């Protein structure tokens, strides 16, 4: 009998339509998986099993009548504990947020999923207020990697990535302010897309401003396109949201890469030292893109590392999100968050505007770059997953998580769509991610190229042993 926890959302919906299995069976399989792996990886803040099964039974009845509510009716989904979810506390990894609510509103992406009949399994872990590229918090502890629980799942959407990798729901909502869907996707061997800013509405507005995106985290590009079609529609609560997409993202998937102009930048012009296993896996995938008919050129986008400007924007956001806290509450914060909020509180409006200038120039450079190239391809990260419970790899000499994520945060500054695609493993069996970046509003091209890699067998890796029922 097939393991329903290992099926994609696209396949689940097909099975519901054909009557092969029901949303109740799929939800039970996902919940059983979540409950079994939770003690080892800590992907969830809370599971909502009773509510999920009630939603699944209602979905099964709709499918029985031939009246599904939408494209993801009955599909199990998880929500990062940054996004508001009606009836469930959203604590954002922090001991400073009271549980008593009221929790009476859905974030836009959650609302769209609820309208289309998705089944909500629970809330996934995040570092406090999503501030760093690994997932541990004073509230929920350390989230671990499905491929090696001694290592980090990445962050800040680490719980979401681990859940998808382990079969605890094929769809997950994550957020990305500096790489937070792409980092854990690369470490956990799944697919994730940071869409063009505004494609998925966000409410309440993030303290990190227009760096913050909501994005799909899934098993493959086809599931991500399905999820983006559901959540990527306007919501009046987000004044910066884009208008409707030109067409369904699912319809753009079959286009392939033949004739696309792809720039391959292995090290951003020598600025990044890349582990040999990562470099080799990414290069093999790039060669496959060329074999599929893309015009691949090894070249660089020619920009200096904007990390100082990013820190100004990011640390200011950290100060803002914690500004309302009194001295006693601040003592409850993650020590690293306390450090950067203190730095951010000392920054001036002129400091912030100078960082905005750097951001604008970076956006201009990338806009011109994409006049010549349809896509930019890089490693998603220069390393594979390191020891859990640390912000930076031991012995790296790095101070903050941005030291090992040089490929991700620049494209939050430019608001471009960017995805991490699993393209193999290193010598230790740890996943490697390839990043695909396009010009703003060309999410379709990112999904199309990623889908081509999946179709060609160059993307996707074996699920971790925990997902196969092994210990």
PDB file of N, CA, C and O in Angstrom, residues 149-201:
ATOM      1  N   UNK A 149      20.038  14.526  12.608  1.00  0.00           N
ATOM      2  CA  UNK A 149      19.488  15.346  13.692  1.00  0.00           C
ATOM      3  C   UNK A 149      20.529  16.036  14.573  1.00  0.00           C
ATOM      4  O   UNK A 149      20.164  16.882  15.390  1.00  0.00           O
ATOM      5  N   UNK A 150      21.804  15.723  14.399  1.00  0.00           N
ATOM      6  CA  UNK A 150      22.820  16.480  15.128  1.00  0.00           C
ATOM      7  C   UNK A 150      23.077  17.831  14.480  1.00  0.00           C
ATOM      8  O   UNK A 150      23.763  18.678  15.061  1.00  0.00           O
ATOM      9  N   UNK A 151      22.501  18.045  13.298  1.00  0.00           N
ATOM     10  CA  UNK A 151      22.748  19.268  12.534  1.00  0.00           C
ATOM     11  C   UNK A 151      21.479  20.117  12.445  1.00  0.00           C
ATOM     12  O   UNK A 151      20.382  19.651  12.687  1.00  0.00           O
ATOM     13  N   UNK A 152      21.680  21.366  12.050  1.00  0.00           N
ATOM     14  CA  UNK A 152      20.570  22.309  11.987  1.00  0.00           C
ATOM     15  C   UNK A 152      19.695  22.069  10.764  1.00  0.00           C
ATOM     16  O   UNK A 152      20.179  21.614   9.715  1.00  0.00           O
ATOM     17  N   UNK A 153      18.427  22.398  10.903  1.00  0.00           N
ATOM     18  CA  UNK A 153      17.514  22.398   9.754  1.00  0.00           C
ATOM     19  C   UNK A 153      17.629  23.685   8.953  1.00  0.00           C
ATOM     20  O   UNK A 153      17.021  23.816   7.896  1.00  0.00           O
ATOM     21  N   UNK A 154      18.409  24.661   9.448  1.00  0.00           N
ATOM     22  CA  UNK A 154      18.413  25.981   8.833  1.00  0.00           C
ATOM     23  C   UNK A 154      17.228  26.788   9.324  1.00  0.00           C
ATOM     24  O   UNK A 154      16.441  26.341  10.156  1.00  0.00           O
ATOM     25  N   UNK A 155      17.107  28.007   8.815  1.00  0.00           N
ATOM     26  CA  UNK A 155      16.020  28.869   9.265  1.00  0.00           C
ATOM     27  C   UNK A 155      15.876  30.076   8.358  1.00  0.00           C
ATOM     28  O   UNK A 155      16.605  30.213   7.377  1.00  0.00           O
ATOM     29  N   UNK A 156      14.918  30.922   8.657  1.00  0.00           N
ATOM     30  CA  UNK A 156      14.143  30.807   9.871  1.00  0.00           C
ATOM     31  C   UNK A 156      12.913  29.898   9.742  1.00  0.00           C
ATOM     32  O   UNK A 156      12.235  29.631  10.739  1.00  0.00           O
ATOM     33  N   UNK A 157      12.632  29.408   8.536  1.00  0.00           N
ATOM     34  CA  UNK A 157      11.486  28.505   8.344  1.00  0.00           C
ATOM     35  C   UNK A 157      11.930  27.057   8.471  1.00  0.00           C
ATOM     36  O   UNK A 157      11.563  26.191   7.665  1.00  0.00           O
ATOM     37  N   UNK A 158      12.733  26.772   9.515  1.00  0.00           N
ATOM     38  CA  UNK A 158      13.318  25.445   9.655  1.00  0.00           C
ATOM     39  C   UNK A 158      12.305  24.369   9.959  1.00  0.00           C
ATOM     40  O   UNK A 158      12.404  23.245   9.448  1.00  0.00           O
ATOM     41  N   UNK A 159      11.324  24.676  10.804  1.00  0.00           N
ATOM     42  CA  UNK A 159      10.301  23.683  11.102  1.00  0.00           C
ATOM     43  C   UNK A 159       9.497  23.318   9.876  1.00  0.00           C
ATOM     44  O   UNK A 159       9.161  22.140   9.656  1.00  0.00           O
ATOM     45  N   UNK A 160       9.183  24.311   9.048  1.00  0.00           N
ATOM     46  CA  UNK A 160       8.424  24.061   7.819  1.00  0.00           C
ATOM     47  C   UNK A 160       9.197  23.152   6.879  1.00  0.00           C
ATOM     48  O   UNK A 160       8.642  22.209   6.299  1.00  0.00           O
ATOM     49  N   UNK A 161      10.501  23.410   6.706  1.00  0.00           N
ATOM     50  CA  UNK A 161      11.311  22.588   5.804  1.00  0.00           C
ATOM     51  C   UNK A 161      11.415  21.156   6.310  1.00  0.00           C
ATOM     52  O   UNK A 161      11.284  20.200   5.537  1.00  0.00           O
ATOM     53  N   UNK A 162      11.649  20.997   7.613  1.00  0.00           N
ATOM     54  CA  UNK A 162      11.756  19.653   8.173  1.00  0.00           C
ATOM     55  C   UNK A 162      10.444  18.893   8.029  1.00  0.00           C
ATOM     56  O   UNK A 162      10.437  17.694   7.712  1.00  0.00           O
ATOM     57  N   UNK A 163       9.323  19.582   8.238  1.00  0.00           N
ATOM     58  CA  UNK A 163       8.019  18.928   8.125  1.00  0.00           C
ATOM     59  C   UNK A 163       7.792  18.398   6.713  1.00  0.00           C
ATOM     60  O   UNK A 163       7.360  17.253   6.519  1.00  0.00           O
ATOM     61  N   UNK A 164       8.074  19.210   5.706  1.00  0.00           N
ATOM     62  CA  UNK A 164       7.883  18.773   4.321  1.00  0.00           C
ATOM     63  C   UNK A 164       8.807  17.600   4.006  1.00  0.00           C
ATOM     64  O   UNK A 164       8.389  16.600   3.410  1.00  0.00           O
ATOM     65  N   UNK A 165      10.070  17.712   4.400  1.00  0.00           N
ATOM     66  CA  UNK A 165      11.037  16.651   4.105  1.00  0.00           C
ATOM     67  C   UNK A 165      10.624  15.321   4.725  1.00  0.00           C
ATOM     68  O   UNK A 165      10.876  14.257   4.161  1.00  0.00           O
ATOM     69  N   UNK A 166       9.958  15.376   5.875  1.00  0.00           N
ATOM     70  CA  UNK A 166       9.634  14.171   6.624  1.00  0.00           C
ATOM     71  C   UNK A 166       8.242  13.627   6.330  1.00  0.00           C
ATOM     72  O   UNK A 166       7.825  12.637   6.918  1.00  0.00           O
ATOM     73  N   UNK A 167       7.501  14.265   5.441  1.00  0.00           N
ATOM     74  CA  UNK A 167       6.188  13.759   5.078  1.00  0.00           C
ATOM     75  C   UNK A 167       5.065  14.253   5.966  1.00  0.00           C
ATOM     76  O   UNK A 167       3.949  13.730   5.901  1.00  0.00           O
ATOM     77  N   UNK A 168       5.330  15.268   6.782  1.00  0.00           N
ATOM     78  CA  UNK A 168       4.297  15.843   7.646  1.00  0.00           C
ATOM     79  C   UNK A 168       3.594  16.982   6.916  1.00  0.00           C
ATOM     80  O   UNK A 168       3.629  18.137   7.327  1.00  0.00           O
ATOM     81  N   UNK A 169       2.955  16.647   5.808  1.00  0.00           N
ATOM     82  CA  UNK A 169       2.268  17.620   4.962  1.00  0.00           C
ATOM     83  C   UNK A 169       3.122  18.005   3.775  1.00  0.00           C
ATOM     84  O   UNK A 169       4.290  18.366   3.942  1.00  0.00           O
ATOM     85  N   UNK A 170       2.563  17.944   2.552  1.00  0.00           N
ATOM     86  CA  UNK A 170       3.350  18.275   1.359  1.00  0.00           C
ATOM     87  C   UNK A 170       3.493  19.768   1.110  1.00  0.00           C
ATOM     88  O   UNK A 170       4.350  20.171   0.323  1.00  0.00           O
ATOM     89  N   UNK A 171       2.642  20.581   1.737  1.00  0.00           N
ATOM     90  CA  UNK A 171       2.673  22.037   1.530  1.00  0.00           C
ATOM     91  C   UNK A 171       2.965  22.730   2.847  1.00  0.00           C
ATOM     92  O   UNK A 171       2.432  22.356   3.889  1.00  0.00           O
ATOM     93  N   UNK A 172       3.797  23.781   2.782  1.00  0.00           N
ATOM     94  CA  UNK A 172       4.093  24.573   3.976  1.00  0.00           C
ATOM     95  C   UNK A 172       4.200  26.035   3.598  1.00  0.00           C
ATOM     96  O   UNK A 172       4.698  26.378   2.521  1.00  0.00           O
ATOM     97  N   UNK A 173       3.732  26.887   4.488  1.00  0.00           N
ATOM     98  CA  UNK A 173       3.916  28.328   4.355  1.00  0.00           C
ATOM     99  C   UNK A 173       5.118  28.745   5.182  1.00  0.00           C
ATOM    100  O   UNK A 173       5.198  28.459   6.378  1.00  0.00           O
ATOM    101  N   UNK A 174       6.073  29.422   4.535  1.00  0.00           N
ATOM    102  CA  UNK A 174       7.218  29.987   5.224  1.00  0.00           C
ATOM    103  C   UNK A 174       7.323  31.474   4.961  1.00  0.00           C
ATOM    104  O   UNK A 174       6.565  32.027   4.158  1.00  0.00           O
ATOM    105  N   UNK A 175       8.233  32.120   5.645  1.00  0.00           N
ATOM    106  CA  UNK A 175       8.528  33.529   5.375  1.00  0.00           C
ATOM    107  C   UNK A 175      10.022  33.666   5.139  1.00  0.00           C
ATOM    108  O   UNK A 175      10.820  32.872   5.626  1.00  0.00           O
ATOM    109  N   UNK A 176      10.390  34.692   4.368  1.00  0.00           N
ATOM    110  CA  UNK A 176      11.782  34.850   3.932  1.00  0.00           C
ATOM    111  C   UNK A 176      12.137  36.335   3.928  1.00  0.00           C
ATOM    112  O   UNK A 176      11.671  37.095   3.089  1.00  0.00           O
ATOM    113  N   UNK A 177      12.987  36.734   4.899  1.00  0.00           N
ATOM    114  CA  UNK A 177      13.453  38.121   4.958  1.00  0.00           C
ATOM    115  C   UNK A 177      14.905  38.278   4.565  1.00  0.00           C
ATOM    116  O   UNK A 177      15.365  39.390   4.324  1.00  0.00           O
ATOM    117  N   UNK A 178      15.652  37.151   4.530  1.00  0.00           N
ATOM    118  CA  UNK A 178      17.052  37.192   4.133  1.00  0.00           C
ATOM    119  C   UNK A 178      17.532  35.839   3.628  1.00  0.00           C
ATOM    120  O   UNK A 178      18.721  35.601   3.508  1.00  0.00           O
ATOM    121  N   UNK A 179      16.550  34.968   3.357  1.00  0.00           N
ATOM    122  CA  UNK A 179      16.859  33.614   2.909  1.00  0.00           C
ATOM    123  C   UNK A 179      16.068  32.557   3.643  1.00  0.00           C
ATOM    124  O   UNK A 179      16.330  31.361   3.506  1.00  0.00           O
ATOM    125  N   UNK A 180      15.059  32.961   4.388  1.00  0.00           N
ATOM    126  CA  UNK A 180      14.456  32.083   5.388  1.00  0.00           C
ATOM    127  C   UNK A 180      13.569  30.965   4.871  1.00  0.00           C
ATOM    128  O   UNK A 180      13.186  30.096   5.649  1.00  0.00           O
ATOM    129  N   UNK A 181      13.223  30.939   3.585  1.00  0.00           N
ATOM    130  CA  UNK A 181      12.675  29.699   3.021  1.00  0.00           C
ATOM    131  C   UNK A 181      13.758  28.944   2.253  1.00  0.00           C
ATOM    132  O   UNK A 181      13.788  27.712   2.241  1.00  0.00           O
ATOM    133  N   UNK A 182      14.679  29.666   1.644  1.00  0.00           N
ATOM    134  CA  UNK A 182      15.692  29.017   0.806  1.00  0.00           C
ATOM    135  C   UNK A 182      16.778  28.333   1.637  1.00  0.00           C
ATOM    136  O   UNK A 182      17.259  27.255   1.268  1.00  0.00           O
ATOM    137  N   UNK A 183      17.174  28.929   2.745  1.00  0.00           N
ATOM    138  CA  UNK A 183      18.219  28.325   3.586  1.00  0.00           C
ATOM    139  C   UNK A 183      17.785  26.952   4.096  1.00  0.00           C
ATOM    140  O   UNK A 183      18.489  25.958   3.883  1.00  0.00           O
ATOM    141  N   UNK A 184      16.642  26.850   4.794  1.00  0.00           N
ATOM    142  CA  UNK A 184      16.255  25.525   5.283  1.00  0.00           C
ATOM    143  C   UNK A 184      15.880  24.557   4.171  1.00  0.00           C
ATOM    144  O   UNK A 184      16.049  23.341   4.322  1.00  0.00           O
ATOM    145  N   UNK A 185      15.385  25.063   3.046  1.00  0.00           N
ATOM    146  CA  UNK A 185      15.108  24.172   1.916  1.00  0.00           C
ATOM    147  C   UNK A 185      16.395  23.521   1.435  1.00  0.00           C
ATOM    148  O   UNK A 185      16.438  22.317   1.161  1.00  0.00           O
ATOM    149  N   UNK A 186      17.464  24.315   1.324  1.00  0.00           N
ATOM    150  CA  UNK A 186      18.749  23.775   0.884  1.00  0.00           C
ATOM    151  C   UNK A 186      19.287  22.761   1.882  1.00  0.00           C
ATOM    152  O   UNK A 186      19.804  21.705   1.497  1.00  0.00           O
ATOM    153  N   UNK A 187      19.180  23.042   3.169  1.00  0.00           N
ATOM    154  CA  UNK A 187      19.691  22.137   4.192  1.00  0.00           C
ATOM    155  C   UNK A 187      18.854  20.866   4.333  1.00  0.00           C
ATOM    156  O   UNK A 187      19.372  19.834   4.750  1.00  0.00           O
ATOM    157  N   UNK A 188      17.557  20.952   4.017  1.00  0.00           N
ATOM    158  CA  UNK A 188      16.644  19.821   4.249  1.00  0.00           C
ATOM    159  C   UNK A 188      16.230  19.095   2.978  1.00  0.00           C
ATOM    160  O   UNK A 188      15.412  18.174   3.030  1.00  0.00           O
ATOM    161  N   UNK A 189      16.732  19.508   1.823  1.00  0.00           N
ATOM    162  CA  UNK A 189      16.479  18.767   0.599  1.00  0.00           C
ATOM    163  C   UNK A 189      15.098  18.926   0.007  1.00  0.00           C
ATOM    164  O   UNK A 189      14.583  17.991  -0.622  1.00  0.00           O
ATOM    165  N   UNK A 190      14.482  20.103   0.172  1.00  0.00           N
ATOM    166  CA  UNK A 190      13.173  20.347  -0.421  1.00  0.00           C
ATOM    167  C   UNK A 190      13.250  21.552  -1.356  1.00  0.00           C
ATOM    168  O   UNK A 190      14.310  22.165  -1.514  1.00  0.00           O
ATOM    169  N   UNK A 191      12.118  21.895  -1.953  1.00  0.00           N
ATOM    170  CA  UNK A 191      12.017  23.064  -2.825  1.00  0.00           C
ATOM    171  C   UNK A 191      11.376  24.218  -2.059  1.00  0.00           C
ATOM    172  O   UNK A 191      10.465  24.008  -1.251  1.00  0.00           O
ATOM    173  N   UNK A 192      11.843  25.434  -2.307  1.00  0.00           N
ATOM    174  CA  UNK A 192      11.207  26.618  -1.724  1.00  0.00           C
ATOM    175  C   UNK A 192      11.384  27.797  -2.658  1.00  0.00           C
ATOM    176  O   UNK A 192      12.424  27.945  -3.309  1.00  0.00           O
ATOM    177  N   UNK A 193      10.372  28.631  -2.709  1.00  0.00           N
ATOM    178  CA  UNK A 193      10.380  29.829  -3.548  1.00  0.00           C
ATOM    179  C   UNK A 193      10.120  31.063  -2.702  1.00  0.00           C
ATOM    180  O   UNK A 193       9.138  31.108  -1.959  1.00  0.00           O
ATOM    181  N   UNK A 194      11.011  32.034  -2.812  1.00  0.00           N
ATOM    182  CA  UNK A 194      10.726  33.383  -2.334  1.00  0.00           C
ATOM    183  C   UNK A 194      10.174  34.147  -3.530  1.00  0.00           C
ATOM    184  O   UNK A 194      10.916  34.489  -4.443  1.00  0.00           O
ATOM    185  N   UNK A 195       8.875  34.386  -3.576  1.00  0.00           N
ATOM    186  CA  UNK A 195       8.322  35.059  -4.759  1.00  0.00           C
ATOM    187  C   UNK A 195       8.750  36.534  -4.828  1.00  0.00           C
ATOM    188  O   UNK A 195       9.302  37.091  -3.873  1.00  0.00           O
ATOM    189  N   UNK A 196       8.481  37.142  -5.952  1.00  0.00           N
ATOM    190  CA  UNK A 196       8.613  38.592  -6.054  1.00  0.00           C
ATOM    191  C   UNK A 196       7.893  39.255  -4.884  1.00  0.00           C
ATOM    192  O   UNK A 196       6.783  38.845  -4.523  1.00  0.00           O
ATOM    193  N   UNK A 197       8.520  40.275  -4.311  1.00  0.00           N
ATOM    194  CA  UNK A 197       7.879  40.958  -3.190  1.00  0.00           C
ATOM    195  C   UNK A 197       6.475  41.443  -3.585  1.00  0.00           C
ATOM    196  O   UNK A 197       6.291  42.046  -4.646  1.00  0.00           O
ATOM    197  N   UNK A 198       5.513  41.162  -2.735  1.00  0.00           N
ATOM    198  CA  UNK A 198       4.140  41.593  -2.978  1.00  0.00           C
ATOM    199  C   UNK A 198       3.292  40.573  -3.704  1.00  0.00           C
ATOM    200  O   UNK A 198       2.065  40.718  -3.735  1.00  0.00           O
ATOM    201  N   UNK A 199       3.917  39.537  -4.285  1.00  0.00           N
ATOM    202  CA  UNK A 199       3.115  38.528  -4.987  1.00  0.00           C
ATOM    203  C   UNK A 199       2.208  37.793  -4.000  1.00  0.00           C
ATOM    204  O   UNK A 199       1.067  37.476  -4.312  1.00  0.00           O
ATOM    205  N   UNK A 200       2.720  37.522  -2.800  1.00  0.00           N
ATOM    206  CA  UNK A 200       1.897  36.938  -1.738  1.00  0.00           C
ATOM    207  C   UNK A 200       1.687  38.004  -0.665  1.00  0.00           C
ATOM    208  O   UNK A 200       2.638  38.426  -0.020  1.00  0.00           O
ATOM    209  N   UNK A 201       0.466  38.465  -0.467  1.00  0.00           N
ATOM    210  CA  UNK A 201       0.227  39.526   0.518  1.00  0.00           C
ATOM    211  C   UNK A 201       0.631  39.090   1.926  1.00  0.00           C
ATOM    212  O   UNK A 201       0.550  37.907   2.283  1.00  0.00           O
TER     213      UNK A 201
END
